[in-house]
mmCIF file of C-alpha atoms in Angstrom:
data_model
loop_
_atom_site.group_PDB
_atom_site.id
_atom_site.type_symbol
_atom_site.label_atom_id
_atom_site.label_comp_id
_atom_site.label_asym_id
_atom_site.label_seq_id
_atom_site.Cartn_x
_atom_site.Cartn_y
_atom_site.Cartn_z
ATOM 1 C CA UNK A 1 -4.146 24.967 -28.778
ATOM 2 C CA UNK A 2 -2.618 22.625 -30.964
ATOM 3 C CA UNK A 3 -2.356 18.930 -30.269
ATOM 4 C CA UNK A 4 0.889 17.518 -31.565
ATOM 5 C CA UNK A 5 2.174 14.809 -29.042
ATOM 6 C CA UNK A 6 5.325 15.768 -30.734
ATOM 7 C CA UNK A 7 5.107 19.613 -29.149
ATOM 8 C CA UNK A 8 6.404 19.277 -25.499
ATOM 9 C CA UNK A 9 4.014 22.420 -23.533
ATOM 10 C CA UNK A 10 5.401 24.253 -21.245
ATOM 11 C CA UNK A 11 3.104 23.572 -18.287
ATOM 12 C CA UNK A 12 1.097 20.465 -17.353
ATOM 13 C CA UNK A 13 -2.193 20.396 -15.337
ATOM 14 C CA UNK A 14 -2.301 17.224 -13.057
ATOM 15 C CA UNK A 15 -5.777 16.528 -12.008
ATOM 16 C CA UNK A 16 -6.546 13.671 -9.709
ATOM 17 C CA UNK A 17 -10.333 12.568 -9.702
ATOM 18 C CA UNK A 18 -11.962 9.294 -8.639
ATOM 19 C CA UNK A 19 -15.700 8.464 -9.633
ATOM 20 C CA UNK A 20 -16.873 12.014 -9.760
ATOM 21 C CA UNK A 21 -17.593 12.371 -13.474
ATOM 22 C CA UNK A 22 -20.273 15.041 -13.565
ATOM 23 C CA UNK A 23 -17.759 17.664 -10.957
ATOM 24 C CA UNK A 24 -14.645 16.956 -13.606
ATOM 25 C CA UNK A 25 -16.756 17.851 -16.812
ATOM 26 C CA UNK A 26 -17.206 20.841 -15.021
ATOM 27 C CA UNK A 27 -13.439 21.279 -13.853
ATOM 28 C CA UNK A 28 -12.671 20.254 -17.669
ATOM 29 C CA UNK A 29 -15.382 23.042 -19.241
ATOM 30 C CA UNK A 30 -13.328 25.339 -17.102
ATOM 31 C CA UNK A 31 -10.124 24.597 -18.588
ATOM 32 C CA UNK A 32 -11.248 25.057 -21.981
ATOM 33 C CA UNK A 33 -12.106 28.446 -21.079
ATOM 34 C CA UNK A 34 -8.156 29.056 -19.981
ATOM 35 C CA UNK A 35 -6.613 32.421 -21.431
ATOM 36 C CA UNK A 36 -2.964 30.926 -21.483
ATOM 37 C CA UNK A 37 -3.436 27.621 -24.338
ATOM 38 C CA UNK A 38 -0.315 26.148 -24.027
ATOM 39 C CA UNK A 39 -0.837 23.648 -21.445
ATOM 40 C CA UNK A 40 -1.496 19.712 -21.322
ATOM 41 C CA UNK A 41 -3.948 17.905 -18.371
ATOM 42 C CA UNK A 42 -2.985 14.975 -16.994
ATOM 43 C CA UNK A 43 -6.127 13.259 -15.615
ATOM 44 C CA UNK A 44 -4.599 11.532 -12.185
ATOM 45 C CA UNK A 45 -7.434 8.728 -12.111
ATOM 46 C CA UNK A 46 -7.370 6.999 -8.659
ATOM 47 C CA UNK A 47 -9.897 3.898 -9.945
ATOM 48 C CA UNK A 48 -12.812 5.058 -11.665
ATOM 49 C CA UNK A 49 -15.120 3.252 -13.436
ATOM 50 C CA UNK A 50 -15.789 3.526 -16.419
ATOM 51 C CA UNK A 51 -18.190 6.142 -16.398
ATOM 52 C CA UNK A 52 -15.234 8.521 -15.935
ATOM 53 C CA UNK A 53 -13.514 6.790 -18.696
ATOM 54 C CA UNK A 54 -15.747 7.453 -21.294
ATOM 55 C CA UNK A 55 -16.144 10.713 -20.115
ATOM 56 C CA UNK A 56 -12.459 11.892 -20.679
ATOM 57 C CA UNK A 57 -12.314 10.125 -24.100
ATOM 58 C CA UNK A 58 -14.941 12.257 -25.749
ATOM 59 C CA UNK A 59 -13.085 15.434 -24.273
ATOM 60 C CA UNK A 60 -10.193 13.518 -25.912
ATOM 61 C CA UNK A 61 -12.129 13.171 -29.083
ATOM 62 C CA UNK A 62 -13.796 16.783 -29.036
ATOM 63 C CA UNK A 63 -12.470 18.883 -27.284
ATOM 64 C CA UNK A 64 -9.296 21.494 -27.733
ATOM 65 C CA UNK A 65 -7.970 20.491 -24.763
ATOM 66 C CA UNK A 66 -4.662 18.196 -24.881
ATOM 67 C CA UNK A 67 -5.461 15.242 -22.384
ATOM 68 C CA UNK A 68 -3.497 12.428 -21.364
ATOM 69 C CA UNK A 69 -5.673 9.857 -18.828
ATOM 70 C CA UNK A 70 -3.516 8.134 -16.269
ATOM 71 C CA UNK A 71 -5.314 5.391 -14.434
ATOM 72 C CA UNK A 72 -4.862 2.631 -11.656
ATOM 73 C CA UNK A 73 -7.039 -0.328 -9.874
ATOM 74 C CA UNK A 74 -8.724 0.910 -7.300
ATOM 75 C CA UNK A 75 -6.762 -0.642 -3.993
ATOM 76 C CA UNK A 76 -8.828 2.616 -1.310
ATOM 77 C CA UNK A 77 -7.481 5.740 -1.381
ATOM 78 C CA UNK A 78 -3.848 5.882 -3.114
ATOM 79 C CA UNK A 79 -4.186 9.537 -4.438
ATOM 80 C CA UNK A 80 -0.393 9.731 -3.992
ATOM 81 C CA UNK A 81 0.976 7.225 -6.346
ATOM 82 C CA UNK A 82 -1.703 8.384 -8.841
ATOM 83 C CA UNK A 83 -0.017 11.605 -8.673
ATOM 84 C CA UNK A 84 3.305 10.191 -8.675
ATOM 85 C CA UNK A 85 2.451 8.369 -12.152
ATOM 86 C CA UNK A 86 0.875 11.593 -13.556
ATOM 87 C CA UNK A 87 4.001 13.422 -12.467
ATOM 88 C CA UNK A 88 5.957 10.727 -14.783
ATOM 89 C CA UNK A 89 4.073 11.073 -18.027
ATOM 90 C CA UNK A 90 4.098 15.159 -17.850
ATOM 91 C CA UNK A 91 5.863 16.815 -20.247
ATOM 92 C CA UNK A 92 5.897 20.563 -18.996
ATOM 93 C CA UNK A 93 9.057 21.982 -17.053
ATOM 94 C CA UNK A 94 6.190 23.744 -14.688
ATOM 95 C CA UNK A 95 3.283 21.780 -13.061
ATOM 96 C CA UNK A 96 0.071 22.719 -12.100
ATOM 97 C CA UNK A 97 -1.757 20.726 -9.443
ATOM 98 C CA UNK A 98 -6.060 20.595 -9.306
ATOM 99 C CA UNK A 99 -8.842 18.150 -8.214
ATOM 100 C CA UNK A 100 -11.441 17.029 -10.109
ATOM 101 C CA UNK A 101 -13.971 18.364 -8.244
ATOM 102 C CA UNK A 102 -12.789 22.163 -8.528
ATOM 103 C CA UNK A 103 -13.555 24.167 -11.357
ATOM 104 C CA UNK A 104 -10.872 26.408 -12.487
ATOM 105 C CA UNK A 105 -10.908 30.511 -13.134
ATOM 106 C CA UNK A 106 -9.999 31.168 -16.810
ATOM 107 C CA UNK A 107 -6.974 33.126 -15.421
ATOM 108 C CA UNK A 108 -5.800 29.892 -13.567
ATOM 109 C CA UNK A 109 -2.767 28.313 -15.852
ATOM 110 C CA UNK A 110 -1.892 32.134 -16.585
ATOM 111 C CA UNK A 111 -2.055 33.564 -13.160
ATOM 112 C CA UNK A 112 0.569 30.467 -11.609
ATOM 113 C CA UNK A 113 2.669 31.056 -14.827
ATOM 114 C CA UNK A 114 2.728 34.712 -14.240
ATOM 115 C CA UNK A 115 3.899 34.535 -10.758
ATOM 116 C CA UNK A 116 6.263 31.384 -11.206
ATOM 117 C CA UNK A 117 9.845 31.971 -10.136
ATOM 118 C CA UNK A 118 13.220 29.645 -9.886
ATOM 119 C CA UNK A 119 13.698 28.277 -6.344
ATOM 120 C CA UNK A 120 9.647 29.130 -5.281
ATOM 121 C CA UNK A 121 6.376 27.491 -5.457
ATOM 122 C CA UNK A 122 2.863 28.579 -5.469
ATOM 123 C CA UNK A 123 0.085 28.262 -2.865
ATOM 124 C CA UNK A 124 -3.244 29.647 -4.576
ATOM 125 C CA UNK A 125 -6.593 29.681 -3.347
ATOM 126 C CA UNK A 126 -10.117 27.567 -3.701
ATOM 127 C CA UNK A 127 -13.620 28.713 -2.578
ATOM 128 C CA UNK A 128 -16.099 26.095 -0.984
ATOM 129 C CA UNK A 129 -19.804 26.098 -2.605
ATOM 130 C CA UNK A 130 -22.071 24.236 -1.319
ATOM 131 C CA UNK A 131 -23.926 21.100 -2.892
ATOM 132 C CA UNK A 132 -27.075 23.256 -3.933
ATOM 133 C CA UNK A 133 -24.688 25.758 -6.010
ATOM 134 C CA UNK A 134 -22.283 22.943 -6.849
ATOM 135 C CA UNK A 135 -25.053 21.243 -8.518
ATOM 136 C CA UNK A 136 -26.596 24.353 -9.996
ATOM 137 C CA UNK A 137 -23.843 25.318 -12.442
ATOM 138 C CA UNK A 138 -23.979 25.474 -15.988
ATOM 139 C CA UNK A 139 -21.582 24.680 -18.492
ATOM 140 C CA UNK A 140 -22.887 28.539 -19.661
ATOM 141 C CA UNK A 141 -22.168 29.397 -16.118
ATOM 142 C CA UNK A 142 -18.434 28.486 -16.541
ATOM 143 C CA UNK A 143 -18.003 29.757 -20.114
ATOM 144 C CA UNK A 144 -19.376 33.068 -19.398
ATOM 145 C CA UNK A 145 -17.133 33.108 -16.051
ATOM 146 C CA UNK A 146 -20.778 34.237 -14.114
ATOM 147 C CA UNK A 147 -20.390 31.615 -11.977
ATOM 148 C CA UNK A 148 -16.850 33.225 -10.116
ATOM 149 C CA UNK A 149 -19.000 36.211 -9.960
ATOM 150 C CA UNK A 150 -19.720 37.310 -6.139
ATOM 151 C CA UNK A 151 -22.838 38.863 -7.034
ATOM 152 C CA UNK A 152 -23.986 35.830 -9.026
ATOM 153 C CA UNK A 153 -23.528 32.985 -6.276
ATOM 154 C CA UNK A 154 -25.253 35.187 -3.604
ATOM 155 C CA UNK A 155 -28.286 35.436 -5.623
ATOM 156 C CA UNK A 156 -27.739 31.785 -5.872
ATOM 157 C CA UNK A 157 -28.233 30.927 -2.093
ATOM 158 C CA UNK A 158 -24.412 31.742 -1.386
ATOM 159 C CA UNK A 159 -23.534 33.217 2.281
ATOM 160 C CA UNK A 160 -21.330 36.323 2.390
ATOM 161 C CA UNK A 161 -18.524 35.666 4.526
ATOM 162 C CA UNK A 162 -15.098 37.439 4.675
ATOM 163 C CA UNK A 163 -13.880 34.595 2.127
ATOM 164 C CA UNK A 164 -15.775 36.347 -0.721
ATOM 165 C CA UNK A 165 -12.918 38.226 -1.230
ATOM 166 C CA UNK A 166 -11.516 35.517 -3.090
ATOM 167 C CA UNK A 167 -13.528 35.628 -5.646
ATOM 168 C CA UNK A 168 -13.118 39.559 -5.592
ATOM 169 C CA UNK A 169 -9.817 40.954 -4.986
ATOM 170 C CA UNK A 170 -7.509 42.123 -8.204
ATOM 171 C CA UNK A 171 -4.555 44.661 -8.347
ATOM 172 C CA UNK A 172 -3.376 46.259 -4.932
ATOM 173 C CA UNK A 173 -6.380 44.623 -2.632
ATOM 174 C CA UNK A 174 -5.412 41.145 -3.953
ATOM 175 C CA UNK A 175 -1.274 42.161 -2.926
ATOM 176 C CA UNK A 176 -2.094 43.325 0.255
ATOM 177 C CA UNK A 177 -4.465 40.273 1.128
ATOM 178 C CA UNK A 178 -1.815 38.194 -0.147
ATOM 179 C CA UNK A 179 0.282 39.320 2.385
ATOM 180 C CA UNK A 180 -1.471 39.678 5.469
ATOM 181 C CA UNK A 181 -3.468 36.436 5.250
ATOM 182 C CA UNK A 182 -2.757 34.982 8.606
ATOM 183 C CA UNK A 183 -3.222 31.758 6.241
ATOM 184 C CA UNK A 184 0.320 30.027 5.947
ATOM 185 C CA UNK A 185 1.717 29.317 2.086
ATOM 186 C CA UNK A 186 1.568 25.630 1.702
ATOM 187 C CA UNK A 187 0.985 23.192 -0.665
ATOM 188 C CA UNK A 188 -2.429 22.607 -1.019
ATOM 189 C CA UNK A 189 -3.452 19.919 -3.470
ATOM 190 C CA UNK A 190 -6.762 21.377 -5.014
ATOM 191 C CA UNK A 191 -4.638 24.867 -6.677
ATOM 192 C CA UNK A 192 -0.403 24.605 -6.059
ATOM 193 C CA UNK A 193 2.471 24.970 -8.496
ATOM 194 C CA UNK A 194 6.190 24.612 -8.505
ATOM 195 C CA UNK A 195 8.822 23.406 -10.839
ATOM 196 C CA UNK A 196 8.946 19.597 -12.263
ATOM 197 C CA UNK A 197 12.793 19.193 -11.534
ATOM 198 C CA UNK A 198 11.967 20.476 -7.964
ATOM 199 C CA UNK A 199 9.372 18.207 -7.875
ATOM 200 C CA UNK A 200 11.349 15.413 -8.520
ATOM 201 C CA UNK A 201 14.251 16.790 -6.111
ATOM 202 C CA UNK A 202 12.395 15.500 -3.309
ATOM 203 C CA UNK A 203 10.951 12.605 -5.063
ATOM 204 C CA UNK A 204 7.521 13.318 -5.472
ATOM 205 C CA UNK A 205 4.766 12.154 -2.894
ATOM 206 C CA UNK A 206 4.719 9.790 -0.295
ATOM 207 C CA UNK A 207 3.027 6.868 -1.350
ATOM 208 C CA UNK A 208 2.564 5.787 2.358
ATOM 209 C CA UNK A 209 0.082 8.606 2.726
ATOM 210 C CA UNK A 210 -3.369 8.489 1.975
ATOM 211 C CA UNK A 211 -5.895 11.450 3.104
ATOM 212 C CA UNK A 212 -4.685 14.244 5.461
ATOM 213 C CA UNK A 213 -2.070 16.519 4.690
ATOM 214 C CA UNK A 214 -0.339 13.662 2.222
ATOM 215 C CA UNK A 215 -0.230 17.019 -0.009
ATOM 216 C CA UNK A 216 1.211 19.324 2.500
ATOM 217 C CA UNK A 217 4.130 16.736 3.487
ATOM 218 C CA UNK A 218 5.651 17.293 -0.246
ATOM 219 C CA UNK A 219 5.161 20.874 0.342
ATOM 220 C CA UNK A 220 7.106 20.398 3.478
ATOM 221 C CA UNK A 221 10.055 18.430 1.532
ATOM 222 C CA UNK A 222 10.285 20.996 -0.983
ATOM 223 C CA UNK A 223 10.470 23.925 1.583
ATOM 224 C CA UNK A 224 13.437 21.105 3.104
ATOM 225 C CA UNK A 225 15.334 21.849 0.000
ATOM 226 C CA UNK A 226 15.234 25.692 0.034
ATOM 227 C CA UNK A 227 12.617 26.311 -1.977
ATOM 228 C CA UNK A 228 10.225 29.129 -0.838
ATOM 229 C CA UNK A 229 6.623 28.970 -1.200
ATOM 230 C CA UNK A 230 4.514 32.261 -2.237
ATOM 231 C CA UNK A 231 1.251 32.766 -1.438
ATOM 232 C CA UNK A 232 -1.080 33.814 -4.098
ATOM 233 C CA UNK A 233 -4.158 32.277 -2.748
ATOM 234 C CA UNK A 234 -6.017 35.742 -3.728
ATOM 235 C CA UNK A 235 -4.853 35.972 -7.006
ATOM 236 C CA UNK A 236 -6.594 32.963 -8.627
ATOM 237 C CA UNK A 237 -8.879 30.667 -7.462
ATOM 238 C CA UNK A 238 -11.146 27.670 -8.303
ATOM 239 C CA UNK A 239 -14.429 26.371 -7.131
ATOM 240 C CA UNK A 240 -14.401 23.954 -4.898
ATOM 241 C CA UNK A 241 -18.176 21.811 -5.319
ATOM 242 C CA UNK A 242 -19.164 19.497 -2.534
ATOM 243 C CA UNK A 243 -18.772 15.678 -2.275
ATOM 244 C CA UNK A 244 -18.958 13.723 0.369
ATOM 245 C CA UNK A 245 -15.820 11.917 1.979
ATOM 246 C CA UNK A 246 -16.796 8.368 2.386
ATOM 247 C CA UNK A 247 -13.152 7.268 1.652
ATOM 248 C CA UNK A 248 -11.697 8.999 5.055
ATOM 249 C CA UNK A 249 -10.921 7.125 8.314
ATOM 250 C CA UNK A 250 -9.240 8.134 11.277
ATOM 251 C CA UNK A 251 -6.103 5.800 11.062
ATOM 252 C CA UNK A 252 -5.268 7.571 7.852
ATOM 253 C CA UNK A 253 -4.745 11.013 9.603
ATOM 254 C CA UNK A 254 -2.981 9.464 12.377
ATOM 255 C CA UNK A 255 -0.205 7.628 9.779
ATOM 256 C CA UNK A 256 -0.063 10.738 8.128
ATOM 257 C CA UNK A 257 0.695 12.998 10.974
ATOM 258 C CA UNK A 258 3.576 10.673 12.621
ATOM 259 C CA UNK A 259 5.278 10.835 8.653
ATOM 260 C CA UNK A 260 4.885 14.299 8.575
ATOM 261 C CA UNK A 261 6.104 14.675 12.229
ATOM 262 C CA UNK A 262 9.297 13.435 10.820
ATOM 263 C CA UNK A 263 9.886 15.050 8.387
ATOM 264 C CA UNK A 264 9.966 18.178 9.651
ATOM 265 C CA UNK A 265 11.864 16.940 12.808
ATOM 266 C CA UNK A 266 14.538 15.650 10.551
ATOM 267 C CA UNK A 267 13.886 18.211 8.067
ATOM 268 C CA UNK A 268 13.749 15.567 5.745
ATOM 269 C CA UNK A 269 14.393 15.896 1.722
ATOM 270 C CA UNK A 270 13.729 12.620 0.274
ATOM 271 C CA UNK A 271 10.946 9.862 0.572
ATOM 272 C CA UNK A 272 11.939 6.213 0.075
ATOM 273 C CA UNK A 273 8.528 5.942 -1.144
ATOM 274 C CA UNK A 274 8.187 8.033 -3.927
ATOM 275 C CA UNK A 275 8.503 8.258 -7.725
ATOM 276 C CA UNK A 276 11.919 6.602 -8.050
ATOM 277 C CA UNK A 277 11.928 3.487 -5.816
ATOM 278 C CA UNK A 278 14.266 2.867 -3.517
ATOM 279 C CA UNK A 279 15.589 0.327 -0.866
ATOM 280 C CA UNK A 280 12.529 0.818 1.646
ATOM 281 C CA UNK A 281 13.617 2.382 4.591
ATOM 282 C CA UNK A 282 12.158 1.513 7.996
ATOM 283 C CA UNK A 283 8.911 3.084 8.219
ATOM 284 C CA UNK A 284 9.803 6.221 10.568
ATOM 285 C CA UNK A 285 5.909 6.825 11.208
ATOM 286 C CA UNK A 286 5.866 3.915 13.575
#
């Protein structure tokens, strides 16, 4: 990977983080293990301190990987304009959206590019680990991939449930559970993908919405304008590690289920409060 601001890359990563600096080293090691090398990250910083800050600038410093760090005040939990902003500054025709806290298969950026197609986007998988295992990997973990090895987080305290299969299915297994999840495509913050004029079709995310399905409502808007999403949710996948959510509080899911209410009710496009700005609307949610 070259870094030449002047070299526009096809894709861009957008990962959104807040105060979690040792889980997005981790996320980070992982995408420096990426097969596909053409790709920018945009670090979607919700508030951190800085802690976080002078994490990503020795990445910047060191690292291979091409980083741009876009940052507000921290006002609570406004992961939507963060993303909005991010969305902005990206270069790349294709977007790939991540958290922080998930670390990311070396076929990730590969795998969504792959399987990208006009008019579609792409709803990919994550597997939960718990904060023993979370805590437990290695930057040699990630780099040696060991650590999206089945065999290698069961000896690690991991319980085998059917999910495992995540972390195990390739070729016709990984079509056929693609297909017959029972798991609806959507557009799930932690591993999605779709096009950045799409994307900016339906104006980006609701800033209205804090936690609770403020992801799936752009999903929702994007499926509004005809576009179709695919799930792939067993052909690459990242690794979730635990935090706790001290951020969440019930109003938040109520606000965001009366917006989303609408706008599948109206089958609704366009947010008046999204990337571009425009005369606000009366708040349909209320």
């Amino acid at each position: 990977m070259v870094k030449d601001d002047n070299i526009a890359p096809f894709v861009s990563v957008i990962v959104s983080t807040y105060n979690q600096p040792e889980w997005l080293k981790k996320a980070l090691w992982g995408f420096e293990q990426q097969l596909e090398k053409n790709f920018e990250i945009i670090i979607a910083d919700d508030g951190s301190t800085e802690e976080t800050k002078h994490l990503i600038d020795s990445f910047i410093a060191n690292s291979s990987l091409q980083i741009k760090h876009v940052w507000q005040e921290d006002h609570g939990f406004q992961k939507t304009k963060i993303l909005n902003k991010a969305i902005k500054v990206a270069k790349g025709e294709y977007l790939i959206f991540t958290d922080g806290d998930c670390i990311p298969r070396n076929d990730l950026v590969s795998t969504h590019l792959g399987l990208s197609r006009p008019g579609c986007f792409l709803s990919a998988g994550y597997f939960k680990l718990s904060m023993k295992i979370s805590k437990q990997i290695t930057r040699e973990d990630i780099e040696t991939q060991r650590c999206f090895n089945a065999k290698w987080l069961l000896k690690h305290g991991l319980k085998k449930t059917f999910k495992i299969n995540k972390l195990t299915s390739y070729g016709l297994k990984e079509d056929i559970l693609n297909t017959f999840t029972p798991t609806s495509a959507t557009w799930d913050g932690n591993n999605a993908s779709g096009w950045k004029k799409d994307v900016l079709a339906v104006n980006g995310f609701d800033e209205r919405m804090q936690y609770g399905g403020e992801d799936r409502e752009m999903g929702e808007r994007l499926m509004n304008y005809g576009i179709k999403p695919l799930q792939i949710r067993y052909s690459t996948v990242t690794l979730h590690l635990d935090h706790e959510r001290g951020y969440v509080r019930k109003e938040m899911f109520i606000k965001n289920k009366a917006i989303r209410r609408v706008t599948k009710k109206e089958k609704r496009v366009w947010t008046n409060y999204g990337i571009v700005s425009t005369e606000k609307e009366t708040d349909a949610a209320n």
